[in-house]
XYZ file of C-alpha atoms in Angstrom:
765
model
C 26.873 81.281 -45.544
C 25.560 78.031 -44.448
C 26.520 74.334 -44.957
C 23.963 71.494 -44.711
C 24.656 67.840 -44.646
C 21.679 65.945 -46.613
C 21.160 62.313 -46.529
C 18.987 60.580 -48.885
C 17.752 56.897 -49.131
C 15.922 55.184 -51.742
C 16.518 54.303 -55.365
C 19.233 56.786 -55.884
C 22.015 54.793 -57.272
C 22.290 53.782 -60.843
C 19.799 56.254 -61.941
C 21.871 59.470 -62.620
C 21.466 60.897 -59.173
C 24.937 62.190 -58.650
C 25.147 63.788 -61.818
C 21.725 65.532 -61.400
C 23.036 66.786 -57.936
C 26.316 67.977 -59.349
C 24.580 69.842 -62.243
C 22.037 71.398 -59.708
C 24.713 72.526 -57.362
C 26.934 73.715 -60.147
C 24.020 75.906 -61.660
C 23.299 77.426 -58.204
C 27.024 78.081 -57.668
C 27.235 76.094 -54.539
C 30.303 74.429 -52.860
C 30.461 70.872 -51.506
C 30.274 67.437 -52.490
C 27.949 64.510 -53.183
C 29.013 60.779 -52.355
C 27.407 57.239 -52.918
C 27.077 55.330 -49.734
C 25.815 51.773 -49.115
C 22.425 53.153 -48.134
C 21.905 56.029 -50.659
C 23.665 59.299 -51.228
C 25.163 61.784 -48.804
C 25.520 65.658 -49.753
C 27.300 68.392 -48.212
C 26.326 71.606 -49.766
C 27.505 75.350 -48.832
C 25.748 78.555 -49.896
C 23.575 81.260 -48.755
C 20.500 80.311 -47.078
C 18.203 81.132 -49.974
C 20.568 79.382 -52.352
C 20.348 76.123 -50.199
C 16.549 76.541 -49.857
C 16.209 76.530 -53.647
C 18.853 73.449 -53.843
C 16.655 71.452 -51.217
C 13.351 72.171 -53.312
C 14.679 71.435 -56.682
C 16.576 68.266 -55.224
C 13.040 66.632 -54.556
C 10.866 68.301 -57.380
C 13.494 67.608 -60.267
C 15.001 64.489 -59.196
C 15.770 61.832 -62.289
C 12.786 60.056 -63.467
C 13.892 56.542 -62.211
C 14.865 57.875 -58.834
C 12.482 57.025 -55.773
C 13.491 59.108 -52.680
C 12.324 57.123 -49.617
C 13.768 59.440 -47.001
C 15.628 62.851 -46.863
C 17.050 64.253 -43.682
C 19.007 67.704 -43.438
C 21.051 69.350 -40.706
C 23.252 72.342 -40.399
C 27.049 71.552 -40.196
C 30.137 74.037 -40.025
C 31.048 75.606 -43.185
C 34.309 74.366 -44.918
C 34.530 76.776 -47.934
C 35.661 73.720 -50.405
C 36.253 76.029 -53.443
C 33.939 74.061 -55.742
C 31.460 71.217 -55.863
C 32.529 67.820 -56.743
C 31.731 64.201 -56.864
C 33.677 62.039 -54.383
C 34.399 58.177 -54.511
C 31.885 56.067 -52.943
C 31.939 55.141 -49.337
C 32.883 51.512 -48.912
C 30.745 50.419 -45.785
C 27.713 51.576 -43.999
C 25.150 50.610 -41.680
C 22.443 52.340 -43.117
C 19.775 50.498 -45.372
C 20.647 49.813 -48.983
C 18.397 50.084 -51.861
C 19.092 48.548 -55.497
C 17.335 49.918 -58.843
C 15.446 47.435 -61.096
C 16.672 46.660 -64.566
C 15.296 49.391 -66.779
C 14.477 49.118 -70.511
C 16.478 51.052 -73.016
C 15.949 54.714 -72.741
C 14.949 57.001 -75.983
C 18.443 58.431 -75.938
C 20.247 55.155 -76.228
C 17.710 53.861 -78.759
C 18.442 56.798 -80.998
C 22.247 56.296 -80.840
C 21.590 52.516 -81.364
C 20.140 53.393 -84.924
C 22.339 56.498 -85.831
C 25.152 55.512 -88.189
C 27.278 58.437 -87.288
C 27.422 57.213 -83.533
C 30.122 55.169 -82.172
C 27.540 52.837 -80.516
C 25.652 52.375 -83.737
C 24.238 48.922 -83.664
C 26.009 47.984 -80.163
C 23.674 45.504 -78.437
C 24.833 46.341 -74.962
C 24.508 50.401 -74.857
C 23.051 51.926 -71.682
C 23.450 55.121 -69.605
C 22.183 56.180 -66.207
C 18.611 56.015 -67.209
C 18.573 52.506 -68.447
C 20.079 49.203 -68.617
C 20.911 46.299 -66.177
C 20.985 46.910 -62.277
C 19.579 44.207 -60.205
C 20.732 41.401 -62.412
C 24.365 42.397 -62.641
C 24.896 43.825 -59.090
C 27.121 41.554 -56.600
C 27.334 43.745 -53.556
C 26.561 47.273 -52.605
C 27.322 50.149 -53.210
C 26.502 50.398 -56.879
C 29.940 50.715 -58.433
C 31.386 49.027 -61.487
C 33.743 46.795 -59.234
C 30.762 45.422 -57.444
C 29.045 44.284 -60.682
C 29.487 41.587 -63.265
C 31.092 44.479 -65.402
C 34.094 44.536 -63.283
C 35.992 42.252 -65.794
C 35.441 44.837 -68.679
C 38.161 47.649 -68.614
C 36.682 50.753 -70.239
C 38.415 52.305 -73.101
C 39.545 55.716 -73.189
C 36.226 56.903 -74.807
C 33.979 55.285 -72.576
C 36.352 56.270 -69.701
C 35.960 59.933 -70.604
C 32.088 59.638 -70.691
C 32.135 57.852 -67.202
C 34.240 60.577 -65.801
C 32.317 63.542 -67.097
C 29.725 64.710 -64.502
C 27.888 66.233 -67.452
C 27.408 63.449 -69.483
C 24.649 61.175 -69.096
C 26.884 58.109 -68.788
C 28.619 59.733 -65.775
C 29.230 56.704 -63.572
C 26.886 54.510 -65.464
C 28.293 51.369 -64.205
C 27.576 49.077 -67.004
C 28.811 51.626 -69.735
C 30.684 50.053 -72.663
C 31.140 50.123 -76.451
C 32.001 47.565 -79.099
C 35.909 48.455 -78.283
C 35.795 47.501 -74.736
C 32.358 45.709 -73.660
C 30.448 42.376 -74.129
C 30.208 40.904 -77.388
C 27.913 38.553 -79.147
C 28.502 35.107 -80.152
C 26.280 32.466 -82.116
C 26.665 28.957 -81.221
C 24.820 25.795 -82.845
C 23.372 23.145 -80.340
C 26.766 21.480 -80.241
C 28.365 24.513 -78.873
C 30.159 25.278 -82.091
C 30.762 28.940 -82.892
C 28.766 29.944 -86.071
C 29.609 32.371 -88.774
C 27.781 33.557 -91.791
C 30.885 33.983 -94.091
C 30.469 37.496 -94.742
C 33.363 40.192 -94.096
C 31.075 42.139 -91.670
C 31.796 39.961 -88.640
C 30.047 42.592 -86.180
C 26.823 41.610 -87.664
C 27.156 37.914 -88.151
C 25.537 36.580 -84.957
C 22.275 38.669 -85.376
C 22.028 38.058 -89.079
C 22.724 34.253 -88.704
C 20.270 34.104 -85.807
C 17.310 35.536 -87.537
C 18.004 33.563 -90.647
C 17.839 30.310 -88.609
C 14.518 31.490 -87.191
C 13.125 32.211 -90.623
C 14.277 28.727 -91.394
C 11.929 27.286 -88.695
C 14.938 26.799 -86.165
C 14.155 27.463 -82.529
C 16.684 29.819 -80.944
C 17.900 30.561 -77.348
C 18.641 34.412 -76.486
C 20.708 35.554 -73.599
C 18.831 38.557 -72.193
C 19.022 40.690 -68.964
C 17.908 38.182 -66.505
C 18.213 34.789 -68.325
C 17.653 33.023 -71.533
C 14.588 33.175 -73.785
C 13.552 30.688 -76.289
C 12.642 32.228 -79.535
C 10.865 30.901 -82.844
C 8.818 32.643 -85.548
C 5.497 33.307 -83.985
C 3.754 32.969 -87.485
C 5.231 29.474 -88.051
C 2.824 26.639 -86.699
C 5.554 23.818 -87.358
C 8.166 25.931 -85.599
C 5.684 26.469 -82.524
C 4.725 22.812 -82.420
C 8.440 21.923 -82.252
C 9.092 24.211 -79.520
C 6.154 22.809 -77.518
C 7.400 19.326 -77.938
C 11.043 20.177 -77.186
C 10.096 22.564 -73.999
C 7.206 20.076 -72.721
C 4.934 22.810 -72.837
C 1.972 21.293 -74.725
C -1.033 23.905 -74.301
C 0.422 26.770 -71.920
C 0.320 30.171 -73.811
C 3.672 31.683 -75.106
C 4.531 35.135 -74.810
C 5.412 37.174 -78.002
C 7.704 40.208 -78.646
C 6.683 42.855 -81.237
C 8.620 45.695 -82.306
C 6.114 48.391 -80.993
C 2.737 49.044 -79.577
C 1.255 49.582 -83.230
C 2.442 46.133 -84.090
C 0.910 44.790 -80.782
C -2.401 46.499 -81.717
C -2.566 44.337 -84.942
C -2.595 41.319 -82.749
C -4.705 42.436 -79.706
C -7.281 44.970 -78.536
C -5.165 47.662 -76.661
C -6.540 50.710 -74.714
C -4.583 53.757 -73.673
C -3.664 52.339 -70.287
C -2.411 49.060 -71.777
C -0.376 50.929 -74.284
C 1.237 52.921 -71.354
C 2.062 49.987 -69.559
C 3.511 48.195 -72.500
C 5.823 51.235 -73.365
C 6.749 51.926 -69.711
C 10.365 51.715 -68.547
C 9.692 48.371 -66.889
C 8.515 46.773 -70.227
C 6.597 43.832 -68.743
C 4.678 41.127 -70.460
C 1.097 42.676 -70.612
C -1.744 40.496 -71.200
C -4.304 41.594 -73.919
C -7.384 40.448 -75.321
C -6.610 38.826 -78.705
C -8.235 39.896 -81.983
C -8.568 36.357 -83.219
C -8.925 32.973 -81.639
C -5.797 31.624 -82.999
C -4.556 28.313 -81.750
C -1.110 28.090 -81.752
C 0.232 30.860 -79.503
C -2.591 30.631 -76.801
C -4.609 27.816 -77.291
C -8.387 28.253 -76.181
C -7.302 31.261 -74.238
C -8.650 34.955 -74.905
C -5.392 36.597 -73.737
C -1.922 36.886 -75.374
C 1.108 37.943 -73.447
C 2.876 40.703 -75.364
C 6.069 42.401 -74.598
C 8.289 45.083 -76.471
C 11.973 45.024 -76.784
C 13.857 46.186 -73.482
C 17.282 45.756 -74.356
C 19.385 46.985 -77.125
C 19.816 43.400 -78.220
C 16.188 43.100 -78.561
C 15.818 46.229 -80.644
C 18.521 45.077 -83.064
C 16.745 41.643 -83.258
C 13.320 42.943 -83.910
C 14.680 45.606 -86.423
C 16.163 42.578 -88.371
C 13.260 40.647 -88.119
C 10.510 43.207 -89.101
C 7.009 43.665 -88.050
C 5.959 40.312 -87.256
C 5.968 38.846 -84.016
C 8.571 36.497 -82.419
C 7.668 33.899 -79.480
C 9.855 35.065 -76.578
C 9.189 32.568 -73.703
C 11.276 31.383 -70.639
C 14.545 29.467 -71.547
C 13.756 26.204 -69.503
C 11.830 23.273 -69.416
C 8.358 23.677 -68.052
C 8.269 24.960 -64.435
C 12.082 25.084 -64.102
C 14.001 28.062 -63.247
C 15.060 30.015 -66.418
C 18.803 29.473 -67.572
C 20.825 32.340 -66.665
C 24.386 30.940 -66.585
C 26.263 30.168 -69.977
C 27.260 26.561 -69.327
C 23.728 25.786 -67.566
C 22.149 27.211 -70.812
C 24.196 25.052 -72.975
C 23.398 21.957 -70.928
C 19.664 22.464 -70.556
C 18.762 24.119 -73.573
C 20.800 22.483 -76.284
C 18.043 19.816 -76.784
C 15.630 22.692 -77.226
C 17.413 25.343 -79.158
C 19.020 24.743 -82.464
C 21.110 28.001 -82.173
C 22.256 29.986 -79.216
C 22.763 33.703 -79.168
C 24.802 34.420 -76.317
C 27.045 37.100 -74.814
C 29.977 37.426 -72.166
C 28.305 39.827 -69.651
C 27.518 37.503 -66.686
C 24.122 37.380 -65.174
C 24.465 37.524 -61.388
C 20.682 37.365 -60.519
C 18.237 35.389 -62.491
C 15.252 37.541 -62.902
C 11.976 36.522 -65.118
C 10.011 39.020 -67.170
C 7.203 40.474 -65.108
C 3.580 39.617 -66.307
C 0.710 42.308 -65.849
C -2.609 43.362 -67.211
C -4.802 46.154 -66.890
C -8.119 45.237 -65.236
C -10.970 47.983 -64.945
C -8.328 50.622 -65.125
C -6.065 49.212 -62.888
C -2.861 47.434 -63.047
C -3.135 43.888 -61.891
C 0.447 41.990 -61.261
C 0.311 38.377 -62.300
C 4.250 38.065 -61.734
C 6.319 40.539 -60.318
C 10.005 40.279 -61.313
C 12.262 42.229 -63.900
C 11.606 45.810 -63.987
C 9.786 45.838 -60.479
C 11.756 43.813 -58.307
C 13.277 44.783 -55.777
C 11.426 47.990 -55.495
C 10.565 48.346 -51.892
C 7.320 48.525 -50.448
C 6.629 50.340 -47.196
C 5.184 48.734 -44.159
C 2.961 50.427 -41.542
C 4.840 48.903 -38.494
C 8.751 48.412 -38.205
C 10.402 45.112 -38.368
C 12.477 44.941 -35.362
C 14.366 42.798 -35.576
C 14.643 42.247 -39.433
C 12.625 39.593 -40.808
C 12.564 37.023 -43.687
C 9.280 35.830 -45.032
C 9.760 32.869 -47.089
C 6.308 32.786 -49.037
C 4.713 29.600 -50.218
C 5.269 26.321 -52.431
C 3.895 27.555 -55.663
C 5.028 30.721 -57.529
C 7.450 31.267 -54.639
C 8.617 34.832 -53.758
C 10.269 35.710 -50.567
C 10.659 39.222 -48.742
C 13.152 40.744 -46.449
C 12.155 43.749 -44.105
C 14.412 46.021 -41.852
C 12.477 48.726 -40.306
C 9.397 49.724 -42.364
C 11.107 48.767 -45.596
C 10.056 45.639 -47.288
C 12.104 44.229 -50.315
C 10.070 41.701 -52.250
C 12.131 39.424 -54.388
C 11.891 38.431 -57.893
C 9.837 35.448 -59.061
C 11.481 32.225 -58.043
C 9.031 29.507 -59.356
C 7.511 26.358 -57.884
C 9.685 24.855 -55.196
C 8.452 21.368 -56.192
C 11.478 21.529 -58.507
C 14.806 21.170 -57.103
C 16.336 23.766 -59.275
C 14.003 26.326 -58.079
C 14.433 25.351 -54.509
C 18.196 25.698 -55.069
C 17.616 29.236 -56.644
C 15.341 30.073 -53.660
C 18.084 29.141 -51.032
C 20.880 31.068 -53.143
C 18.852 34.093 -53.880
C 17.890 34.819 -50.081
C 21.498 34.605 -49.380
C 22.142 37.152 -52.108
C 19.468 39.588 -51.182
C 20.543 39.396 -47.473
C 24.107 40.292 -48.655
C 22.898 42.897 -51.078
C 20.592 44.728 -48.654
C 22.822 44.175 -45.603
C 19.838 42.647 -43.789
C 20.359 39.613 -41.421
C 17.123 38.500 -40.076
C 16.351 37.980 -36.559
C 13.207 35.840 -37.313
C 11.590 33.842 -39.982
C 8.039 33.660 -41.354
C 6.575 30.721 -43.038
C 3.269 29.297 -44.103
C 1.228 27.127 -41.842
C 1.539 24.164 -43.961
C 4.300 21.902 -42.689
C 5.226 20.211 -45.768
C 6.324 23.274 -48.000
C 9.748 23.472 -49.054
C 9.702 27.009 -47.787
C 8.315 26.110 -44.409
C 10.985 23.340 -44.200
C 13.754 25.763 -44.951
C 12.490 28.206 -42.303
C 12.365 25.835 -39.699
C 15.745 24.153 -40.341
C 17.470 27.578 -40.677
C 15.886 28.832 -37.491
C 16.988 25.843 -35.551
C 20.482 26.295 -36.847
C 20.683 29.977 -36.174
C 18.564 29.943 -32.885
C 16.078 32.250 -34.380
C 12.369 32.640 -33.748
C 9.675 31.509 -36.276
C 6.164 32.468 -36.983
C 3.681 30.332 -38.893
C 1.043 32.322 -40.850
C -2.199 31.132 -42.168
C -2.019 31.075 -45.887
C -5.241 33.151 -46.585
C -4.627 35.384 -43.616
C -1.293 36.246 -45.620
C -3.209 36.758 -48.811
C -5.435 39.452 -46.945
C -2.529 41.196 -45.015
C -0.694 41.438 -48.215
C -3.394 43.497 -49.904
C -3.907 45.549 -46.669
C 0.005 46.151 -46.717
C 0.273 47.401 -50.339
C -2.520 49.848 -49.752
C -1.355 51.053 -46.379
C -4.506 50.013 -44.766
C -4.754 49.492 -41.049
C -7.545 48.223 -38.808
C -10.101 45.539 -39.616
C -11.695 44.666 -43.105
C -13.402 41.972 -44.791
C -11.243 39.546 -46.860
C -12.626 37.641 -49.505
C -9.883 35.286 -50.175
C -10.568 32.895 -53.266
C -7.698 30.629 -54.357
C -6.924 27.116 -55.095
C -5.754 25.732 -51.630
C -4.078 26.521 -48.338
C -4.136 24.821 -44.979
C -6.569 26.351 -42.733
C -6.503 26.787 -39.181
C -8.607 23.863 -38.543
C -6.505 21.258 -40.433
C -8.706 21.340 -43.633
C -7.984 22.806 -46.922
C -9.191 26.268 -47.315
C -9.761 28.319 -50.505
C -13.146 30.019 -50.646
C -12.878 32.279 -47.561
C -14.428 35.436 -45.952
C -12.227 36.480 -43.196
C -12.870 39.375 -40.952
C -9.943 40.860 -39.294
C -6.476 42.803 -39.566
C -2.655 42.072 -39.190
C -2.998 40.679 -35.695
C -5.882 38.290 -35.935
C -8.680 37.101 -38.017
C -11.973 35.498 -37.819
C -13.225 32.841 -40.397
C -16.725 34.538 -41.011
C -17.840 32.614 -43.963
C -16.610 29.976 -46.596
C -17.942 27.857 -49.448
C -19.300 24.623 -48.318
C -16.754 21.803 -48.286
C -16.641 18.830 -50.601
C -14.416 16.008 -50.987
C -11.058 16.496 -52.820
C -10.699 13.018 -54.319
C -7.146 12.058 -54.867
C -5.954 15.323 -52.982
C -3.409 16.982 -55.559
C -4.353 14.816 -58.292
C -7.977 16.422 -58.326
C -6.334 19.881 -59.200
C -4.823 18.065 -62.255
C -7.861 16.257 -63.292
C -11.041 18.610 -62.989
C -13.393 15.642 -63.504
C -12.628 14.389 -60.191
C -14.101 17.885 -58.642
C -16.985 17.642 -60.897
C -17.630 14.168 -59.689
C -17.376 15.413 -56.083
C -19.568 18.579 -56.755
C -22.277 16.564 -58.678
C -22.297 14.023 -55.978
C -22.743 16.457 -53.315
C -25.615 18.188 -55.089
C -27.360 15.105 -55.825
C -27.163 15.443 -59.544
C -25.778 12.060 -60.484
C -22.861 11.769 -62.966
C -24.524 11.308 -66.204
C -22.954 14.538 -67.542
C -19.354 12.915 -67.337
C -20.548 9.939 -69.318
C -18.875 8.740 -71.772
C -15.970 11.019 -71.336
C -14.725 9.284 -68.107
C -14.410 5.439 -67.928
C -17.075 3.913 -65.696
C -14.490 2.320 -63.557
C -12.696 5.390 -62.845
C -15.996 6.921 -61.848
C -16.760 4.061 -59.624
C -13.444 4.230 -57.802
C -13.509 8.021 -57.251
C -17.009 7.816 -55.969
C -15.980 5.238 -53.521
C -12.952 7.412 -52.398
C -15.466 10.326 -51.669
C -18.024 8.224 -49.884
C -15.463 6.619 -47.434
C -13.178 9.730 -47.243
C -10.113 7.880 -48.827
C -7.391 10.235 -49.874
C -10.119 12.860 -50.276
C -9.812 15.557 -47.731
C -12.546 18.291 -47.537
C -11.769 21.443 -49.190
C -13.698 24.896 -49.566
C -11.564 25.901 -52.517
C -13.063 28.349 -54.861
C -10.468 27.258 -57.431
C -11.697 23.748 -57.464
C -15.119 24.902 -57.946
C -14.073 26.722 -61.116
C -12.407 23.277 -62.137
C -15.642 21.436 -61.587
C -17.800 23.744 -63.559
C -15.334 23.618 -66.230
C -15.691 20.012 -66.397
C -19.338 19.677 -66.011
C -19.949 22.098 -69.017
C -17.561 19.866 -71.136
C -14.601 22.417 -71.488
C -11.529 20.722 -69.464
C -11.507 17.357 -67.796
C -7.739 17.322 -67.225
C -5.140 20.194 -67.199
C -1.729 20.581 -68.573
C -0.943 23.597 -66.395
C -2.256 25.120 -63.326
C -5.406 27.188 -63.769
C -6.152 25.987 -67.049
C -9.590 24.741 -66.557
C -10.562 28.068 -64.939
C -8.772 30.228 -67.594
C -10.841 28.230 -70.285
C -14.047 28.635 -68.395
C -13.499 32.590 -68.195
C -12.511 32.477 -72.018
C -15.945 30.958 -72.697
C -17.703 33.430 -70.424
C -15.995 36.186 -72.358
C -17.699 35.208 -75.526
C -20.847 36.772 -74.509
C -21.955 39.943 -72.835
C -24.609 39.112 -70.227
C -25.540 40.163 -66.665
C -27.916 36.914 -66.501
C -27.544 35.100 -63.117
C -29.211 31.912 -61.755
C -31.993 32.521 -59.655
C -30.634 30.724 -56.627
C -32.486 30.234 -53.093
C -30.738 31.600 -49.977
C -27.625 29.616 -50.184
C -26.338 30.495 -46.536
C -26.847 27.343 -44.583
C -26.465 29.022 -40.965
C -26.671 32.437 -39.287
C -23.586 32.313 -37.044
C -20.059 32.598 -38.011
C -18.640 31.021 -39.782
C -21.513 31.224 -42.475
C -21.668 28.335 -44.840
C -22.236 29.159 -48.484
C -24.000 26.483 -49.928
C -22.703 25.809 -53.447
C -25.128 22.796 -54.252
C -27.910 25.291 -55.898
C -25.362 26.823 -58.123
C -24.181 23.216 -59.310
C -27.742 22.112 -59.965
C -28.506 25.391 -61.902
C -25.494 24.655 -64.205
C -26.346 21.065 -64.726
C -29.830 21.957 -65.531
C -28.508 24.629 -68.100
C -26.459 21.522 -69.527
C -29.511 19.294 -69.708
C -31.540 22.057 -71.620
C -28.597 22.406 -74.217
C -27.811 25.927 -73.191
C -24.692 27.378 -74.892
C -21.589 26.743 -72.941
C -20.424 30.463 -73.075
C -23.843 31.652 -71.607
C -23.587 28.886 -68.913
C -20.059 30.055 -68.114
C -21.098 33.756 -67.966
C -23.957 32.991 -65.579
C -21.707 31.128 -63.371
C -19.474 34.085 -63.169
C -22.209 36.504 -62.591
C -23.961 34.409 -59.883
C -20.802 33.711 -57.998
C -20.172 37.426 -57.771
C -23.648 38.257 -56.590
C -23.030 35.478 -53.854
C -19.915 37.112 -52.849
C -21.608 40.662 -52.542
C -24.572 39.075 -50.704
C -22.205 37.286 -48.074
C -20.222 40.574 -47.585
C -23.576 42.341 -46.889
C -24.415 39.674 -44.175
C -20.840 40.087 -42.582
C -21.342 43.962 -42.684
C -24.665 43.425 -40.893
C -22.957 41.636 -37.969
C -19.725 43.445 -37.694
C -20.078 46.766 -39.299
C -17.069 46.302 -41.592
C -17.513 48.153 -44.954
C -13.952 47.966 -46.343
C -13.360 44.661 -48.274
C -9.930 43.346 -50.018
C -9.983 40.732 -52.417
C -7.035 38.419 -52.945
C -6.087 34.994 -53.940
C -5.410 33.549 -57.571
C -9.104 33.192 -58.185
C -9.289 36.983 -58.429
C -6.932 37.299 -61.398
C -10.229 36.207 -63.287
C -11.254 39.553 -64.915
C -14.756 38.792 -65.026
C -15.099 37.886 -61.246
C -13.055 40.686 -60.041
C -14.824 43.282 -61.891
C -18.292 42.044 -61.216
C -17.407 41.686 -57.391
C -15.822 45.182 -57.242
C -18.780 47.022 -59.051
C -21.372 45.042 -57.021
C -19.553 45.797 -53.571
C -19.221 49.668 -54.804
C -22.886 49.534 -55.645
C -23.808 48.613 -52.206
C -21.446 51.179 -50.403
C -18.334 49.033 -49.742
C -14.639 50.380 -50.186
C -13.075 47.582 -52.179
C -9.477 47.064 -52.504
C -7.551 44.765 -55.070
C -3.958 43.884 -55.687
C -1.671 46.541 -57.575
C 1.871 46.080 -56.488
C 2.090 42.402 -55.762
C 0.122 39.410 -57.382
C -3.332 38.385 -55.995
C -2.009 34.816 -56.188
C 0.736 33.174 -54.020
C 3.476 35.473 -55.446
C 2.119 38.145 -52.973
C 1.779 36.070 -49.799
C 5.291 36.946 -48.383
C 4.459 40.499 -48.196
C 1.398 39.412 -46.070
C 3.569 37.235 -43.853
C 5.987 40.266 -43.223
C 3.109 42.633 -42.326
C 1.656 40.017 -39.795
C 4.935 39.046 -38.160
C 5.813 42.702 -37.767
C 2.769 42.908 -35.130
C 3.706 39.832 -33.328
C 5.148 39.987 -29.694
C 8.620 38.674 -30.297
C 8.981 41.381 -33.076
C 9.485 44.149 -30.558
C 12.303 46.077 -29.308
C 10.881 46.421 -25.930
């Protein structure tokens, strides 16, 4: 007989791991116990050597589908002859690493019960088990026990307690377990916070029935979900959508829609098998799909529509009552603010938007937006990594010792904590320009530090001194006497892609985005870097132009069009009469004199300029709109045509300067020749992809580097990213793109961590 002590870390709490261990040990007639600890699960198991070997194999090969074993250690200890195998109470404290599962969509078993009239949870909107339900959004501290969640205030009835206590039940120690007799309940309020009833005798169905009736009548609704509130209306009612846009102050930005199932999604959009799998995955993200029609209301001038499927029992019941038509399901906020997650906050902020509020009394402890992804050339491409994915850990190649906090950037902020080689990348926070988002940023950093038992010994921030995240890092470091490290923005982008692919050594990094402070004090954004985590060289960049009005130029693409036209010597007639002559005169003076017009190499601003030159978009209502609509135009045609440009590299030593003037002249000539705008847009995309591949060729000739990473928000463009990846592969390069964190600024915190882990102060020596 032997006794082995097995310690497992990873996502092994809240996913049915202890019942699995109990059942496996019982089947093999082993003795001992399994116990939750703050860092994972501890097992002591006793039996013959062959029994224990089999247990060890099956423990890893047959683990629950939601489990993620990060590490497993095993050692022999003295036998105890327990008499049986049991599950013991969780250990209260531990110094080991803590892991928390993301929120998971309703599993098939719970969904069957939800629509089974003979089941006691029939139509109960908060059903869950160890394989599904809320996790991150309700946890307050580790370990994963009911007392440490926002379910602590709900005392289980005898039936739920029996399930909870039975190791053979799939609800064994499912911490949010509840039913209609003891769990959370729905309420429907009007926008004056008065409770509404339908007047029927069946009170259990009043809130949902009333809510659907209100939406059918053209009302705007607010629904409390897993990580916050959604605003809801009939996706087929143009008047309701217009009303929602007006109240939410979201004039043109696309709305996501929720549909009953993937077949309903396929009636709205083109869906391949990979997209269907992603839609139906346990994470249930919003998936961007190509629209079948060019309808205006949901996603104006945009070829993509964000679709998601129900991911809670409440959503399942809502869509069951609603039917096969789509429902708008958008964040419960005013544009760019954090979503509302507390009931009082929702009543204050959403009452001027929503006519009815469908709420419940299970508190949300962690605000968490829906994740947004797309499939691009067969690969998953995250746009926003949040519910369902955060805070799944990402493994670093080098240990962070002491632990580090990386605070990310200013826009689409995401922060990350790392201890050892484990990085916890947070859910989406938002744009820190808004105080509410910055307040959430500070609060959620504190929560993550408590939750994961990580106390940073250093802070990593962007090079830009005026970012709110940079200010936070510097002020906190001064208070706590901690070291800080500033990471150049595009270096962080490159390192993030390296880190998620587990790459080491040097690569070529093609980093295209809107802006980031460069090492030389100018605004970068069209960069070809060579390097790794420790350092980089700016090997090439797009030729700089003036950014007239600084940030205002990103909101008014006509300014960038004027700047590029002026630099290319093309004149400005293509902007007349759309733009007032006096405005053109003033901006030209700003450009000529360099007044509030810093230099930028931004690829994002190049897309803006072309969008305006061809007449698509002179001013934007949301970030990236001009580039999105330029891509939408290009997607209308299938063409490999490119502009026949002369050699556009202006010098032979690093950094190479990629002259964009010939490309602008070619676009202008097409406009003068009345070439169709979609074809001009497609030629622009194709030509830029050719330029990228050609510059990578030149860099390889000088450096020998054959690996290329693509990062930055511009590479969310499907045409450019596919074309560049294809051309590089044809030329013998290895090309890597983001699959775990966004290519945009939502991924830079991972790169900040990976870089800082290599810095001298981050050493135990």
